[in-house]
GROMACS .gro file of C-alpha atoms in nm:
model
  153
    1MET     CA    1   0.919   0.093  -2.586
    2LEU     CA    2   0.633  -0.092  -2.750
    3GLU     CA    3   0.628  -0.464  -2.776
    4THR     CA    4   0.382  -0.621  -3.017
    5GLY     CA    5   0.314  -0.985  -3.075
    6HIS     CA    6   0.151  -1.300  -2.953
    7ILE     CA    7   0.139  -1.336  -2.580
    8ARG     CA    8   0.037  -1.650  -2.389
    9ASN     CA    9  -0.284  -1.821  -2.504
   10GLY     CA   10  -0.248  -1.664  -2.848
   11ARG     CA   11  -0.368  -1.326  -2.717
   12MET     CA   12  -0.258  -1.027  -2.922
   13ALA     CA   13  -0.147  -0.733  -2.709
   14GLN     CA   14   0.044  -0.413  -2.746
   15ARG     CA   15   0.238  -0.347  -2.428
   16ARG     CA   16   0.428  -0.042  -2.313
   17ALA     CA   17   0.711  -0.076  -2.060
   18THR     CA   18   0.666   0.170  -1.773
   19ASP     CA   19   0.879   0.067  -1.471
   20ALA     CA   20   0.673   0.320  -1.274
   21PRO     CA   21   0.568   0.317  -0.907
   22SER     CA   22   0.198   0.287  -0.832
   23THR     CA   23  -0.042   0.198  -0.553
   24MET     CA   24  -0.259  -0.112  -0.533
   25ARG     CA   25  -0.540  -0.213  -0.299
   26THR     CA   26  -0.681  -0.558  -0.246
   27ASP     CA   27  -1.029  -0.638  -0.115
   28GLY     CA   28  -1.065  -0.355   0.138
   29GLY     CA   29  -0.698  -0.373   0.232
   30ASP     CA   30  -0.448  -0.098   0.294
   31PRO     CA   31  -0.271   0.060  -0.001
   32VAL     CA   32   0.050  -0.116  -0.103
   33ASP     CA   33   0.331   0.020  -0.321
   34VAL     CA   34   0.386  -0.173  -0.644
   35LEU     CA   35   0.605  -0.133  -0.949
   36VAL     CA   36   0.418  -0.134  -1.281
   37LEU     CA   37   0.647  -0.314  -1.526
   38ASP     CA   38   0.429  -0.277  -1.834
   39LEU     CA   39   0.077  -0.195  -1.939
   40SER     CA   40  -0.166  -0.242  -2.227
   41ARG     CA   41  -0.529  -0.150  -2.282
   42SER     CA   42  -0.633  -0.492  -2.150
   43GLY     CA   43  -0.401  -0.541  -1.854
   44ILE     CA   44  -0.095  -0.469  -1.649
   45ARG     CA   45   0.213  -0.650  -1.518
   46ILE     CA   46   0.323  -0.553  -1.167
   47MET     CA   47   0.588  -0.644  -0.912
   48THR     CA   48   0.501  -0.641  -0.542
   49GLU     CA   49   0.579  -0.800  -0.207
   50ALA     CA   50   0.208  -0.869  -0.160
   51ASP     CA   51   0.094  -1.230  -0.186
   52LEU     CA   52  -0.180  -1.228  -0.449
   53GLY     CA   53  -0.386  -1.525  -0.563
   54ILE     CA   54  -0.497  -1.611  -0.915
   55GLY     CA   55  -0.841  -1.458  -0.972
   56GLN     CA   56  -0.800  -1.207  -0.688
   57GLU     CA   57  -0.955  -0.866  -0.756
   58ILE     CA   58  -0.738  -0.556  -0.708
   59SER     CA   59  -0.765  -0.186  -0.779
   60ILE     CA   60  -0.458  -0.012  -0.918
   61GLY     CA   61  -0.372   0.352  -0.970
   62LEU     CA   62  -0.263   0.449  -1.319
   63ALA     CA   63  -0.097   0.790  -1.280
   64GLY     CA   64  -0.258   1.028  -1.527
   65ALA     CA   65  -0.545   0.787  -1.605
   66GLY     CA   66  -0.712   0.717  -1.269
   67VAL     CA   67  -0.784   0.397  -1.080
   68THR     CA   68  -0.909   0.077  -1.240
   69ARG     CA   69  -1.012  -0.271  -1.125
   70ALA     CA   70  -0.823  -0.578  -1.240
   71TYR     CA   71  -0.798  -0.952  -1.175
   72VAL     CA   72  -0.476  -1.145  -1.120
   73THR     CA   73  -0.432  -1.391  -1.409
   74TRP     CA   74  -0.083  -1.529  -1.340
   75ALA     CA   75   0.193  -1.509  -1.079
   76ARG     CA   76   0.567  -1.575  -1.086
   77SER     CA   77   0.823  -1.478  -0.817
   78GLY     CA   78   0.663  -1.153  -0.704
   79GLU     CA   79   0.547  -1.059  -1.056
   80TYR     CA   80   0.178  -1.065  -1.139
   81GLY     CA   81  -0.014  -1.033  -1.463
   82CYS     CA   82  -0.351  -0.868  -1.419
   83ALA     CA   83  -0.638  -0.830  -1.667
   84PHE     CA   84  -0.845  -0.513  -1.638
   85GLU     CA   85  -1.211  -0.557  -1.555
   86ARG     CA   86  -1.282  -0.362  -1.876
   87PRO     CA   87  -1.021  -0.256  -2.131
   88ILE     CA   88  -0.916   0.102  -2.072
   89ALA     CA   89  -0.965   0.369  -2.338
   90ALA     CA   90  -0.676   0.427  -2.580
   91GLU     CA   91  -0.631   0.784  -2.450
   92ASP     CA   92  -0.614   0.656  -2.089
   93GLU     CA   93  -0.356   0.397  -2.187
   94ALA     CA   94  -0.149   0.667  -2.358
   95ALA     CA   95  -0.184   0.907  -2.062
   96ALA     CA   96  -0.102   0.647  -1.796
   97PHE     CA   97   0.238   0.711  -1.638
   98SER     CA   98   0.322   0.979  -1.896
   99ARG     CA   99   0.301   1.270  -1.651
  100ALA     CA  100   0.463   1.340  -1.314
  101PRO     CA  101   0.555   1.023  -1.128
  102VAL     CA  102   0.340   0.884  -0.850
  103LYS     CA  103   0.458   0.970  -0.501
  104ARG     CA  104   0.537   0.647  -0.318
  105LEU     CA  105   0.345   0.591   0.003
  106GLY     CA  106   0.640   0.428   0.173
  107ARG     CA  107   0.409   0.149   0.285
  108THR     CA  108   0.491  -0.213   0.240
  109LEU     CA  109   0.331  -0.520   0.383
  110VAL     CA  110   0.372  -0.556   0.758
  111GLU     CA  111   0.415  -0.896   0.917
  112ARG     CA  112   0.128  -0.975   1.152
  113GLY     CA  113   0.356  -0.989   1.459
  114ASP     CA  114   0.479  -0.635   1.398
  115ALA     CA  115   0.136  -0.483   1.337
  116ALA     CA  116   0.056  -0.407   1.703
  117GLU     CA  117   0.396  -0.252   1.770
  118ASP     CA  118   0.379  -0.047   1.449
  119TYR     CA  119   0.028   0.066   1.537
  120LEU     CA  120   0.138   0.184   1.883
  121GLN     CA  121   0.443   0.364   1.742
  122ASP     CA  122   0.226   0.538   1.483
  123LEU     CA  123  -0.033   0.628   1.746
  124TYR     CA  124   0.235   0.771   1.976
  125ARG     CA  125   0.396   0.962   1.687
  126ARG     CA  126   0.064   1.123   1.592
  127HIS     CA  127  -0.031   1.208   1.951
  128ARG     CA  128   0.303   1.291   2.109
  129VAL     CA  129   0.203   1.657   2.140
  130TRP     CA  130  -0.032   1.572   2.423
  131ALA     CA  131   0.110   1.233   2.522
  132LEU     CA  132   0.431   1.368   2.680
  133PRO     CA  133   0.256   1.628   2.901
  134TRP     CA  134  -0.004   1.367   2.999
  135ASP     CA  135   0.275   1.124   3.096
  136ALA     CA  136   0.424   1.398   3.317
  137VAL     CA  137   0.087   1.460   3.486
  138LEU     CA  138   0.036   1.089   3.553
  139MET     CA  139   0.390   1.050   3.690
  140THR     CA  140   0.344   1.352   3.921
  141LEU     CA  141   0.014   1.212   4.045
  142ALA     CA  142   0.173   0.872   4.109
  143MET     CA  143   0.459   1.033   4.304
  144LEU     CA  144   0.216   1.238   4.516
  145ILE     CA  145   0.015   0.925   4.601
  146LEU     CA  146   0.337   0.739   4.690
  147VAL     CA  147   0.459   1.024   4.916
  148TRP     CA  148   0.116   1.052   5.082
  149ALA     CA  149   0.110   0.673   5.144
  150LEU     CA  150   0.461   0.681   5.297
  151PHE     CA  151   0.372   0.964   5.540
  152ARG     CA  152   0.055   0.787   5.650
  153LEU     CA  153   0.259   0.489   5.772
   0.00000   0.00000   0.00000
């Protein structure tokens, strides 16, 4: 669906609705899932739980067209309009989100209070192969020390 016409500030743009998942990064931050609502050669409109500021630089994945840099130009209730650093080529705009869908990362923003707990759970999940046997070794050692201390009394 193409929408042509005057957009805010008298800017002429041809936008294509996508409603496609994508991944965004902010200044050195972790990747965050976003929903790309529409796109044009000059910018993109996204929906995300991330709190972005006007003028903030982001990088966004355009499935089929690569990753590009953009700047947040407006915000409204979790929706953000972003202008590309440089307009993308017409063939990249046409290819974006026209192929297989992007696989969602399953990552959303984590509240700061939950970050430590989530980190420990992720660490344990990745290292449980050796963590469980190591726990057993430490528990056995603790029991042996306790038994030895009791017999010395």
